[in-house]
Every structure is written in structure tokens, then in C-alpha cells.
mmCIF file of C-alpha atoms in Angstrom:
data_model
loop_
_atom_site.group_PDB
_atom_site.id
_atom_site.type_symbol
_atom_site.label_atom_id
_atom_site.label_comp_id
_atom_site.label_asym_id
_atom_site.label_seq_id
_atom_site.Cartn_x
_atom_site.Cartn_y
_atom_site.Cartn_z
ATOM 1 C CA MET A 1 -2.105 -20.671 -1.907
ATOM 2 C CA ASN A 2 -5.450 -19.087 -1.041
ATOM 3 C CA THR A 3 -6.634 -15.687 -2.266
ATOM 4 C CA TYR A 4 -5.546 -13.788 0.844
ATOM 5 C CA ASP A 5 -2.098 -15.411 0.750
ATOM 6 C CA GLN A 6 -1.713 -14.266 -2.882
ATOM 7 C CA ILE A 7 -2.586 -10.710 -1.824
ATOM 8 C CA TYR A 8 -0.226 -10.795 1.151
ATOM 9 C CA ALA A 9 2.602 -12.079 -1.100
ATOM 10 C CA VAL A 10 2.207 -9.008 -3.326
ATOM 11 C CA VAL A 11 1.907 -6.544 -0.448
ATOM 12 C CA ARG A 12 5.089 -7.914 1.169
ATOM 13 C CA GLN A 13 7.018 -6.791 -1.924
ATOM 14 C CA ILE A 14 6.040 -3.089 -1.719
ATOM 15 C CA PRO A 15 9.230 -1.268 -0.670
ATOM 16 C CA VAL A 16 9.491 1.223 2.172
ATOM 17 C CA GLY A 17 8.486 4.686 0.942
ATOM 18 C CA CYS A 18 6.268 3.345 -1.846
ATOM 19 C CA VAL A 19 2.572 2.557 -2.133
ATOM 20 C CA ALA A 20 0.324 0.489 -4.359
ATOM 21 C CA THR A 21 -3.393 0.861 -4.978
ATOM 22 C CA TYR A 22 -5.962 -1.763 -4.067
ATOM 23 C CA GLY A 23 -6.612 -2.339 -7.770
ATOM 24 C CA GLN A 24 -2.912 -2.658 -8.553
ATOM 25 C CA VAL A 25 -2.451 -5.267 -5.799
ATOM 26 C CA ALA A 26 -5.531 -7.149 -7.022
ATOM 27 C CA THR A 27 -4.159 -7.305 -10.561
ATOM 28 C CA LEU A 28 -0.696 -8.384 -9.416
ATOM 29 C CA ALA A 29 -2.286 -11.078 -7.219
ATOM 30 C CA GLY A 30 -4.183 -12.467 -10.210
ATOM 31 C CA LEU A 31 -7.490 -10.934 -9.145
ATOM 32 C CA PRO A 32 -8.085 -8.181 -11.728
ATOM 33 C CA GLY A 33 -11.118 -6.028 -11.020
ATOM 34 C CA LYS A 34 -11.344 -7.119 -7.377
ATOM 35 C CA PRO A 35 -9.817 -4.297 -5.321
ATOM 36 C CA ARG A 36 -12.390 -4.785 -2.552
ATOM 37 C CA VAL A 37 -11.089 -8.290 -1.945
ATOM 38 C CA VAL A 38 -7.682 -6.694 -1.290
ATOM 39 C CA GLY A 39 -9.325 -4.327 1.191
ATOM 40 C CA TYR A 40 -11.035 -7.213 2.981
ATOM 41 C CA ALA A 41 -7.770 -9.168 3.134
ATOM 42 C CA LEU A 42 -5.800 -6.239 4.544
ATOM 43 C CA TYR A 43 -8.526 -5.486 7.090
ATOM 44 C CA ARG A 44 -8.034 -9.009 8.396
ATOM 45 C CA VAL A 45 -4.256 -8.844 8.862
ATOM 46 C CA ALA A 46 -3.702 -10.177 12.362
ATOM 47 C CA PRO A 47 -1.967 -7.751 14.748
ATOM 48 C CA GLY A 48 1.022 -10.094 15.031
ATOM 49 C CA LEU A 49 1.551 -10.037 11.248
ATOM 50 C CA THR A 50 1.611 -6.274 10.714
ATOM 51 C CA ASP A 51 5.418 -6.277 10.685
ATOM 52 C CA SER A 52 5.589 -8.849 7.891
ATOM 53 C CA ILE A 53 2.611 -7.560 5.864
ATOM 54 C CA PRO A 54 2.956 -3.799 5.274
ATOM 55 C CA TRP A 55 -0.804 -3.260 4.900
ATOM 56 C CA HIS A 56 -0.361 0.493 5.331
ATOM 57 C CA ARG A 57 1.338 0.783 1.913
ATOM 58 C CA VAL A 58 -1.920 0.126 0.040
ATOM 59 C CA VAL A 59 -4.101 3.160 -0.726
ATOM 60 C CA ASN A 60 -7.096 3.909 -2.910
ATOM 61 C CA ALA A 61 -6.918 4.917 -6.576
ATOM 62 C CA ARG A 62 -7.102 8.621 -5.639
ATOM 63 C CA GLY A 63 -3.954 8.358 -3.543
ATOM 64 C CA GLU A 64 -5.886 8.586 -0.298
ATOM 65 C CA VAL A 65 -6.111 6.506 2.834
ATOM 66 C CA SER A 66 -9.590 4.977 2.705
ATOM 67 C CA MET A 67 -11.365 6.273 5.787
ATOM 68 C CA SER A 68 -13.946 4.105 7.544
ATOM 69 C CA ALA A 69 -15.458 3.968 11.009
ATOM 70 C CA LEU A 70 -15.109 0.184 10.779
ATOM 71 C CA ARG A 71 -11.308 0.516 10.837
ATOM 72 C CA HIS A 72 -11.374 1.662 14.485
ATOM 73 C CA GLY A 73 -8.755 4.371 13.919
ATOM 74 C CA SER A 74 -6.338 2.327 11.833
ATOM 75 C CA ASP A 75 -6.902 4.764 8.957
ATOM 76 C CA TYR A 76 -5.142 7.453 11.027
ATOM 77 C CA LEU A 77 -2.423 4.953 11.925
ATOM 78 C CA GLN A 78 -1.995 4.189 8.215
ATOM 79 C CA ARG A 79 -1.321 7.813 7.380
ATOM 80 C CA HIS A 80 1.099 8.122 10.308
ATOM 81 C CA LEU A 81 3.041 5.033 9.173
ATOM 82 C CA LEU A 82 3.250 6.329 5.591
ATOM 83 C CA GLU A 83 4.460 9.736 6.773
ATOM 84 C CA ALA A 84 7.085 8.001 8.913
ATOM 85 C CA GLU A 85 8.384 6.412 5.683
ATOM 86 C CA GLY A 86 8.759 9.864 4.122
ATOM 87 C CA ILE A 87 5.528 9.923 2.143
ATOM 88 C CA GLU A 88 3.994 13.400 1.999
ATOM 89 C CA PHE A 89 0.294 14.210 1.789
ATOM 90 C CA ASP A 90 -1.209 17.357 0.290
ATOM 91 C CA PRO A 91 -3.720 19.508 2.235
ATOM 92 C CA GLN A 92 -6.584 17.390 0.820
ATOM 93 C CA GLY A 93 -5.078 14.232 2.296
ATOM 94 C CA ARG A 94 -3.747 12.815 -0.956
ATOM 95 C CA LEU A 95 -0.321 11.500 -1.799
ATOM 96 C CA SER A 96 1.187 11.674 -5.281
ATOM 97 C CA LEU A 97 0.780 8.311 -6.986
ATOM 98 C CA HIS A 98 3.112 9.613 -9.687
ATOM 99 C CA ARG A 99 5.825 9.983 -7.090
ATOM 100 C CA TYR A 100 5.157 7.121 -4.683
ATOM 101 C CA ARG A 101 3.452 4.341 -6.670
ATOM 102 C CA TRP A 102 5.472 1.161 -6.674
ATOM 103 C CA GLN A 103 6.423 0.019 -10.155
ATOM 104 C CA PRO A 104 7.401 -3.650 -9.863
ATOM 105 C CA ASP A 105 10.037 -5.038 -12.150
ATOM 106 C CA PHE A 106 8.319 -8.196 -13.371
ATOM 107 C CA ALA A 107 11.636 -9.972 -13.837
ATOM 108 C CA SER A 108 12.306 -9.425 -10.153
ATOM 109 C CA PRO A 109 9.339 -7.757 -8.360
ATOM 110 C CA GLN A 110 11.309 -6.992 -5.202
ATOM 111 C CA SER A 111 13.614 -4.782 -7.251
ATOM 112 C CA GLY A 112 10.744 -2.540 -8.271
ATOM 113 C CA GLU A 113 10.907 1.117 -7.436
ATOM 114 C CA CYS A 114 8.938 4.278 -6.946
ATOM 115 C CA PRO A 115 9.366 6.666 -9.870
ATOM 116 C CA LEU A 116 10.761 9.531 -7.791
ATOM 117 C CA GLY A 117 11.420 7.742 -4.539
ATOM 118 C CA SER A 118 10.966 9.151 -1.089
ATOM 119 C CA ILE A 119 12.946 10.918 1.577
ATOM 120 C CA SER A 120 13.395 7.834 3.740
ATOM 121 C CA ASN A 121 14.399 5.574 0.844
ATOM 122 C CA PRO A 122 17.335 7.235 -0.929
ATOM 123 C CA ASP A 123 17.974 4.159 -3.111
ATOM 124 C CA ASN A 124 14.836 5.116 -5.060
ATOM 125 C CA ASP A 125 15.828 8.713 -5.876
ATOM 126 C CA SER A 126 16.476 8.029 -9.564
#
């Protein structure tokens, strides 16, 4: 499995209504200290794979969508997709990592949860 495939395997596990940071994904993919590699990998997700790789659920360590002119507007799309999953942003454009950060269960990563859950994912309200 190549580096990008490792990253995509982690990102596929992030549940609806949750997010992970670039650094968190890097660590979980076995690439500690390489959050930019995660960013490069997600930038290269082919349009036909966006349904199977939820790239929009990865944000920066400040809980923000990383804005860049090189993204050709996909940064605005990212925020829209997150809001559609029930994730709320404050007036400064930040989401609460305390509330929405995915906490994988290492025994079964797909059973991980967000600490407080989200509106659109009632199974995570605990």
C-alpha cells in the first residue's frame, strides 16, 4: 500500500459529522509529523472518488478549513459539506475540535466517535 492509500484508508473511517486534523490523519496513517503529505494526498483525490474518500472531513489543527487559492473554490465546498453534516462553525470560521474531532477506537477504528456528536449523527450524542 502506498503512502496516499494509507492516508485514504484512514480518511474513509471518519464518520459523518466528525472531523480529523491533518496531523491526526498523518499519525494514524503511520506518517507522524507529516500533515502536509495528508494535504497533498487529499488535494489529489480524483473527482470520481470523492464519494468514497470523505476528504472534506479533514481540517487544520485550529479547527478551520485551510483556505488556498490553489484549491479553486473547494475550500468553500468543504465548509458547505461539513455544515450539511451538522457541523457548526463559529463567526471566525472555526469548528469545535472538542465537539467534532473523531476519536477512533483502536480495537475497531470504524466504531470511533465524536465526543459530543453532531446534529446529523444522533448515534454519537453520548
